CSV table of C-alpha atoms (C1' of nucleotides) in Angstrom, one decimal:
chain,number,residue,atom,x,y,z
B,1,UNK,CA,0.0,0.0,0.0
B,2,UNK,CA,1.7,3.2,-1.1
B,3,UNK,CA,-1.2,5.2,0.1
B,4,UNK,CA,0.5,7.0,3.0
B,5,UNK,CA,3.2,8.3,0.8
B,6,UNK,CA,0.8,10.1,-1.4
B,7,UNK,CA,-1.6,11.6,1.2
B,8,UNK,CA,-1.0,13.7,4.3
B,9,UNK,CA,-1.0,11.0,7.0
B,10,UNK,CA,1.9,10.5,9.3
B,11,UNK,CA,3.5,7.2,9.0
B,12,UNK,CA,4.5,5.8,12.4
B,13,UNK,CA,6.1,2.5,13.3
B,14,UNK,CA,2.8,1.4,14.7
B,15,UNK,CA,0.9,2.2,11.5
B,16,UNK,CA,3.6,0.6,9.4
B,17,UNK,CA,3.3,-2.6,11.5
B,18,UNK,CA,-0.5,-2.6,11.1
B,19,UNK,CA,-0.2,-2.0,7.4
B,20,UNK,CA,2.4,-4.8,7.1
B,21,UNK,CA,0.1,-7.2,9.0
B,22,UNK,CA,-2.9,-6.4,6.9
B,23,UNK,CA,-1.2,-6.4,3.5
B,24,UNK,CA,-2.3,-9.5,1.7
B,25,UNK,CA,-3.9,-10.8,4.9
B,26,UNK,CA,-6.8,-13.1,4.1
B,27,UNK,CA,-7.7,-14.0,7.7
B,28,UNK,CA,-10.3,-11.3,8.1
B,29,UNK,CA,-9.0,-10.3,11.5
B,30,UNK,CA,-10.8,-8.4,14.3
B,31,UNK,CA,-9.4,-5.3,15.9
B,32,UNK,CA,-8.1,-7.4,18.7
B,33,UNK,CA,-6.6,-10.0,16.3
B,34,UNK,CA,-4.6,-7.1,14.8
B,35,UNK,CA,-3.7,-5.8,18.3
B,36,UNK,CA,-2.5,-9.2,19.4
B,37,UNK,CA,-0.4,-9.7,16.2
B,38,UNK,CA,1.3,-6.3,16.4
B,39,UNK,CA,1.9,-6.7,20.2
B,40,UNK,CA,4.5,-9.4,19.4
B,41,UNK,CA,6.7,-6.7,17.8
B,42,UNK,CA,5.4,-3.7,19.7
B,43,UNK,CA,4.4,-4.8,23.1
B,44,UNK,CA,3.6,-1.2,24.0
B,45,UNK,CA,1.0,-0.6,21.3
B,46,UNK,CA,-2.4,0.3,22.6
B,47,UNK,CA,-5.8,-0.7,21.3
B,48,UNK,CA,-6.7,2.9,20.8
B,49,UNK,CA,-4.0,3.2,18.2
B,50,UNK,CA,-5.2,0.1,16.4
B,51,UNK,CA,-8.8,1.4,16.3
B,52,UNK,CA,-7.5,4.8,15.2
B,53,UNK,CA,-5.6,3.3,12.3
B,54,UNK,CA,-8.5,1.1,11.3
B,55,UNK,CA,-10.7,4.2,11.2
B,56,UNK,CA,-8.3,6.0,8.9
B,57,UNK,CA,-7.9,3.1,6.6
B,58,UNK,CA,-11.7,2.6,6.5
B,59,UNK,CA,-12.3,6.3,5.7
B,60,UNK,CA,-10.0,6.1,2.8
B,61,UNK,CA,-11.4,2.9,1.3
B,62,UNK,CA,-8.4,0.8,2.1
B,63,UNK,CA,-10.1,-1.5,4.5
B,64,UNK,CA,-13.6,-3.0,4.6
B,65,UNK,CA,-15.4,-3.5,7.9
B,66,UNK,CA,-17.3,-6.7,7.8
B,67,UNK,CA,-20.5,-7.4,9.8
B,68,UNK,CA,-20.2,-11.2,9.5
B,69,UNK,CA,-19.4,-12.1,13.0
B,70,UNK,CA,-22.0,-11.5,15.8
B,71,UNK,CA,-19.4,-11.0,18.4
B,72,UNK,CA,-17.0,-8.5,16.9
B,73,UNK,CA,-16.3,-6.5,13.7
B,74,UNK,CA,-13.9,-8.1,11.3
B,75,UNK,CA,-11.7,-6.3,8.7
B,76,UNK,CA,-10.7,-7.1,5.2
B,77,UNK,CA,-7.8,-5.4,3.4
B,78,UNK,CA,-9.0,-6.9,0.1
B,79,UNK,CA,-11.2,-4.1,-1.2
B,80,UNK,CA,-11.8,-5.6,-4.6
B,81,UNK,CA,-15.4,-6.8,-5.1
B,82,UNK,CA,-15.7,-10.2,-3.7
B,83,UNK,CA,-18.0,-12.3,-1.4
B,84,UNK,CA,-17.6,-14.5,1.6
B,85,UNK,CA,-18.0,-18.0,2.8
B,86,UNK,CA,-18.4,-18.2,6.6
B,87,UNK,CA,-18.1,-21.2,8.9
B,88,UNK,CA,-21.0,-20.9,11.3
B,89,UNK,CA,-19.1,-22.8,13.9
B,90,UNK,CA,-15.5,-21.4,14.1
B,91,UNK,CA,-16.2,-18.2,12.2
B,92,UNK,CA,-13.5,-18.8,9.7
B,93,UNK,CA,-14.1,-16.6,6.6
B,94,UNK,CA,-12.9,-17.4,3.1
B,95,UNK,CA,-13.1,-15.1,0.1
B,96,UNK,CA,-15.2,-16.0,-3.0
B,97,UNK,CA,-14.1,-14.3,-6.1
B,98,UNK,CA,-17.1,-14.9,-8.3
B,99,UNK,CA,-19.3,-12.3,-10.0
B,100,UNK,CA,-23.0,-13.1,-9.5
B,101,UNK,CA,-25.8,-11.7,-11.6
B,102,UNK,CA,-27.9,-10.0,-9.0
B,103,UNK,CA,-30.5,-8.0,-10.9
B,104,UNK,CA,-33.2,-6.4,-8.7
B,105,UNK,CA,-36.3,-5.1,-10.5
B,106,UNK,CA,-37.0,-1.5,-9.9
B,107,UNK,CA,-40.3,-2.1,-8.1
B,108,UNK,CA,-38.5,-4.3,-5.5
B,109,UNK,CA,-36.1,-1.5,-4.6
B,110,UNK,CA,-38.7,0.8,-3.1
B,111,UNK,CA,-36.9,3.9,-4.3
B,112,UNK,CA,-33.5,2.8,-2.9
B,113,UNK,CA,-30.4,3.9,-4.8
B,114,UNK,CA,-28.1,0.9,-4.8
B,115,UNK,CA,-24.5,1.4,-4.0
B,116,UNK,CA,-23.2,-2.0,-3.2
B,117,UNK,CA,-23.8,-5.7,-2.7
B,118,UNK,CA,-22.4,-8.6,-0.8
B,119,UNK,CA,-23.2,-12.3,-0.8
B,120,UNK,CA,-22.6,-14.3,2.3
B,121,UNK,CA,-22.5,-18.1,2.1
B,122,UNK,CA,-22.9,-20.0,5.4
B,123,UNK,CA,-21.6,-23.4,6.0
B,124,UNK,CA,-19.2,-25.6,7.9
B,125,UNK,CA,-15.5,-25.5,7.1
B,126,UNK,CA,-13.7,-28.9,6.6
B,127,UNK,CA,-12.4,-28.9,10.1
B,128,UNK,CA,-15.7,-28.2,11.8
B,129,UNK,CA,-17.6,-30.5,9.5
B,130,UNK,CA,-15.2,-33.3,10.6
B,131,UNK,CA,-15.8,-32.7,14.2
B,132,UNK,CA,-19.5,-32.8,13.6
B,133,UNK,CA,-19.2,-36.1,11.8
B,134,UNK,CA,-17.1,-37.7,14.7
B,135,UNK,CA,-19.7,-36.7,17.3
B,136,UNK,CA,-22.4,-38.7,15.5
O,1,UNK,CA,-47.0,-18.3,15.9
O,2,UNK,CA,-48.6,-21.4,17.3
O,3,UNK,CA,-45.2,-22.7,18.4
O,4,UNK,CA,-45.5,-22.4,22.1
O,5,UNK,CA,-48.6,-24.5,22.2
O,6,UNK,CA,-46.9,-27.4,20.7
O,7,UNK,CA,-43.6,-27.3,22.6
O,8,UNK,CA,-42.9,-27.2,26.3
O,9,UNK,CA,-42.2,-23.5,26.8
O,10,UNK,CA,-44.1,-21.4,29.3
O,11,UNK,CA,-46.2,-18.7,27.8
O,12,UNK,CA,-46.0,-15.6,29.9
O,13,UNK,CA,-47.6,-12.2,29.4
O,14,UNK,CA,-44.2,-10.8,28.5
O,15,UNK,CA,-43.5,-13.5,25.9
O,16,UNK,CA,-46.9,-13.1,24.4
O,17,UNK,CA,-46.3,-9.4,24.1
O,18,UNK,CA,-43.0,-10.0,22.4
O,19,UNK,CA,-44.5,-12.5,20.0
O,20,UNK,CA,-47.3,-10.1,19.3
O,21,UNK,CA,-44.8,-7.3,18.5
O,22,UNK,CA,-42.7,-9.5,16.3
O,23,UNK,CA,-45.5,-11.2,14.4
O,24,UNK,CA,-45.5,-9.8,10.9
O,25,UNK,CA,-43.0,-7.1,11.9
O,26,UNK,CA,-40.9,-6.0,9.0
O,27,UNK,CA,-38.9,-3.3,10.8
O,28,UNK,CA,-36.0,-5.6,11.7
O,29,UNK,CA,-35.9,-4.4,15.3
O,30,UNK,CA,-32.9,-4.5,17.7
O,31,UNK,CA,-33.3,-6.0,21.2
O,32,UNK,CA,-33.7,-2.5,22.5
O,33,UNK,CA,-36.4,-1.7,19.9
O,34,UNK,CA,-38.3,-4.7,21.2
O,35,UNK,CA,-37.8,-3.7,24.8
O,36,UNK,CA,-39.0,-0.1,24.1
O,37,UNK,CA,-42.1,-1.3,22.2
O,38,UNK,CA,-43.1,-3.8,24.9
O,39,UNK,CA,-42.4,-1.2,27.7
O,40,UNK,CA,-45.4,0.8,26.5
O,41,UNK,CA,-47.7,-2.0,27.7
O,42,UNK,CA,-45.5,-3.6,30.3
O,43,UNK,CA,-43.4,-0.8,31.8
O,44,UNK,CA,-41.9,-3.3,34.2
O,45,UNK,CA,-40.4,-5.7,31.7
O,46,UNK,CA,-36.6,-6.1,31.8
O,47,UNK,CA,-34.1,-6.3,29.0
O,48,UNK,CA,-33.0,-9.7,30.4
O,49,UNK,CA,-36.4,-11.1,29.6
O,50,UNK,CA,-36.3,-9.7,26.1
O,51,UNK,CA,-32.9,-11.2,25.5
O,52,UNK,CA,-34.0,-14.4,27.1
O,53,UNK,CA,-37.0,-14.7,24.8
O,54,UNK,CA,-35.0,-13.7,21.7
O,55,UNK,CA,-32.6,-16.6,22.6
O,56,UNK,CA,-35.4,-19.1,22.8
O,57,UNK,CA,-36.9,-18.0,19.5
O,58,UNK,CA,-33.6,-18.1,17.8
O,59,UNK,CA,-32.8,-21.5,19.1
O,60,UNK,CA,-36.1,-22.8,17.7
O,61,UNK,CA,-35.6,-21.2,14.3
O,62,UNK,CA,-38.5,-18.7,14.7
O,63,UNK,CA,-36.2,-15.6,14.6
O,64,UNK,CA,-33.2,-14.7,12.6
O,65,UNK,CA,-30.4,-12.7,14.1
O,66,UNK,CA,-29.0,-10.3,11.5
O,67,UNK,CA,-25.5,-9.0,11.4
O,68,UNK,CA,-26.3,-6.1,9.2
O,69,UNK,CA,-25.9,-3.2,11.6
O,70,UNK,CA,-22.4,-2.4,13.0
O,71,UNK,CA,-23.9,-1.1,16.2
O,72,UNK,CA,-26.3,-3.7,17.4
O,73,UNK,CA,-27.9,-7.0,16.4
O,74,UNK,CA,-31.2,-6.8,14.6
O,75,UNK,CA,-33.8,-9.5,14.4
O,76,UNK,CA,-36.1,-10.7,11.7
O,77,UNK,CA,-39.2,-12.8,12.4
O,78,UNK,CA,-39.5,-13.6,8.7
O,79,UNK,CA,-37.6,-16.9,8.5
O,80,UNK,CA,-38.5,-17.7,4.9
O,81,UNK,CA,-35.6,-17.4,2.5
O,82,UNK,CA,-35.1,-13.8,1.6
O,83,UNK,CA,-32.5,-11.1,1.3
O,84,UNK,CA,-32.0,-7.5,2.5
O,85,UNK,CA,-31.7,-4.0,1.2
O,86,UNK,CA,-29.9,-1.8,3.7
O,87,UNK,CA,-29.7,2.0,3.9
O,88,UNK,CA,-26.1,2.8,4.8
O,89,UNK,CA,-27.2,6.1,6.3
O,90,UNK,CA,-30.2,5.4,8.5
O,91,UNK,CA,-29.9,1.6,8.7
O,92,UNK,CA,-33.4,1.0,7.5
O,93,UNK,CA,-33.7,-2.6,6.3
O,94,UNK,CA,-36.1,-3.8,3.6
O,95,UNK,CA,-36.8,-7.4,2.6
O,96,UNK,CA,-36.1,-8.6,-0.9
O,97,UNK,CA,-38.0,-11.7,-1.9
O,98,UNK,CA,-36.1,-12.7,-5.0
O,99,UNK,CA,-34.4,-16.0,-5.6
O,100,UNK,CA,-31.0,-15.6,-7.0
O,101,UNK,CA,-29.0,-18.2,-8.9
O,102,UNK,CA,-25.9,-18.4,-6.7
O,103,UNK,CA,-23.9,-21.4,-8.0
O,104,UNK,CA,-20.5,-21.8,-6.5
O,105,UNK,CA,-18.1,-24.2,-8.2
O,106,UNK,CA,-16.8,-27.0,-6.0
O,107,UNK,CA,-13.2,-25.8,-6.2
O,108,UNK,CA,-14.2,-22.4,-4.8
O,109,UNK,CA,-15.7,-23.9,-1.7
O,110,UNK,CA,-12.5,-25.2,-0.3
O,111,UNK,CA,-14.2,-28.1,1.2
O,112,UNK,CA,-16.9,-26.1,3.0
O,113,UNK,CA,-20.4,-27.7,3.3
O,114,UNK,CA,-22.9,-25.0,2.4
O,115,UNK,CA,-25.9,-24.5,4.6
O,116,UNK,CA,-27.2,-21.1,3.7
O,117,UNK,CA,-26.8,-17.8,1.9
O,118,UNK,CA,-27.8,-14.3,2.2
O,119,UNK,CA,-27.5,-11.3,-0.2
O,120,UNK,CA,-27.1,-7.8,1.2
O,121,UNK,CA,-27.7,-4.9,-1.0
O,122,UNK,CA,-26.4,-1.5,0.2
O,123,UNK,CA,-27.8,1.8,-0.8
O,124,UNK,CA,-29.6,4.9,0.3
O,125,UNK,CA,-33.3,4.9,1.1
O,126,UNK,CA,-35.5,7.5,-0.6
O,127,UNK,CA,-35.4,9.7,2.6
O,128,UNK,CA,-31.7,9.6,3.0
O,129,UNK,CA,-31.1,10.1,-0.7
O,130,UNK,CA,-33.2,13.2,-0.6
O,131,UNK,CA,-31.3,14.7,2.3
O,132,UNK,CA,-28.1,14.0,0.4
O,133,UNK,CA,-29.4,15.8,-2.7
O,134,UNK,CA,-30.5,18.8,-0.8
O,135,UNK,CA,-27.1,19.2,0.8
O,136,UNK,CA,-25.4,19.5,-2.6
E,1,DT,C1',8.2,24.0,15.7
E,2,DT,C1',3.8,22.3,14.7
E,3,DC,C1',0.2,19.4,14.9
E,4,DT,C1',-1.1,14.7,14.5
E,5,DC,C1',-0.5,10.3,16.8
E,6,DT,C1',0.2,7.4,20.9
E,7,DG,C1',-0.8,5.2,25.2
E,8,DC,C1',-3.3,5.2,29.3
E,9,DA,C1',-7.4,5.0,31.7
E,10,DA,C1',-12.0,5.9,32.0
E,11,DA,C1',-16.4,5.9,29.8
E,12,DT,C1',-20.0,4.0,26.8
E,13,DG,C1',-23.2,0.9,24.9
E,14,DC,C1',-24.8,-3.7,23.9
E,15,DT,C1',-25.3,-8.1,25.8
E,16,DT,C1',-24.8,-11.6,29.4
E,17,DT,C1',-25.1,-13.5,34.0
E,18,DG,C1',-26.3,-14.5,39.1
E,19,DC,C1',-29.8,-14.8,42.0
E,20,DA,C1',-34.0,-14.7,44.7
E,21,DG,C1',-38.8,-14.4,44.3
E,22,DA,C1',-43.0,-14.9,41.1
E,23,DG,C1',-46.0,-17.5,38.6
E,24,DG,C1',-47.2,-20.8,34.5
E,25,DC,C1',-48.6,-25.5,34.0
X,1,DG,C1',-45.8,-28.0,44.0
X,2,DC,C1',-42.2,-27.9,40.7
X,3,DC,C1',-39.3,-25.7,37.9
X,4,DT,C1',-38.8,-22.2,34.5
X,5,DC,C1',-39.3,-17.3,33.9
X,6,DT,C1',-38.8,-12.5,35.5
X,7,DG,C1',-36.7,-8.3,37.1
X,8,DC,C1',-32.8,-6.2,39.2
X,9,DA,C1',-28.2,-5.2,39.5
X,10,DA,C1',-23.7,-6.2,38.5
X,11,DA,C1',-20.5,-8.0,35.3
X,12,DG,C1',-18.4,-8.7,30.7
X,13,DC,C1',-16.6,-7.3,26.2
X,14,DA,C1',-15.9,-4.6,22.2
X,15,DT,C1',-15.3,0.0,21.0
X,16,DT,C1',-14.9,5.0,21.9
X,17,DT,C1',-13.2,9.1,24.1
X,18,DG,C1',-10.3,12.6,26.8
X,19,DC,C1',-6.0,14.1,27.6
X,20,DA,C1',-1.1,15.0,28.2
X,21,DG,C1',3.1,13.9,26.3
X,22,DA,C1',5.8,11.9,22.2
X,23,DG,C1',7.4,12.2,17.8
X,24,DA,C1',6.8,12.6,12.5
X,25,DA,C1',7.3,16.1,9.0
DNA sequence: TTCTCTGCAAATGCTTTGCAGAGGC
DNA sequence: GCCTCTGCAAAGCATTTGCAGAGAA
């Protein structure tokens, strides 16, 4: 992400560490996952800084906030159009890069102006499905 | 909902009020919306009872918990397959009863066993779009 | 030097939990 | 009468905020 070089945001070691952790990350981490990961290198980092950086990235379209976990917000540094496959047991999230044809007739929109779309597939990941099988 | 007559759950005035409020409700209320609505008739009801009842309904498939609002969980008593149109400004949620063809090739599933799907459309409702226009 | 960013700690808001008494069945 | 449900109050988490000092530009 060469974003911070172009715009007027201060690059700090903490932010660099967060960007490094997020770059190419496909684990859809929560704020606390990010905090824990960065804490390994920067034990003094605070959650406020993590939330602060997330906010800046979100505002500039570099990070998506996902509402796919009931318990906490999850973040996705992949901001290209894609969808998600979610394990309902362990909450693992996998990207699905497929374009679906989702036409909605005008009269079903009730006057809404569409700006985006997102498909969530629910299921059991291989690991969780295995555990379920063994318990039978 | 004739559910409680068939199963072994105690029907209480509070639960009856909650069921009555939810029956046919298309507003996708939060737990607190339900609490506020019931409070009009039953000022003494507690949030714990609302959450408790929501839990029972969820466990028995009579209520869907929606993760479509960053700030709070929302609930939907319509458990027939449908999708949602969400206003990103005021968080209004409208049902979309359209069946989409969402085929996912086996190799994109990574071994997941699919159990469900849900399409979220984001946009601006007529009211919020109007406000946006006027501010220009 | 300037002004944003950081870390700490407290506050906030939603949701959960413990518990004793109330009340369906 | 039994046992679940209710209301209250406190606890639990994720997230936000206030503020003084640190540090990037």
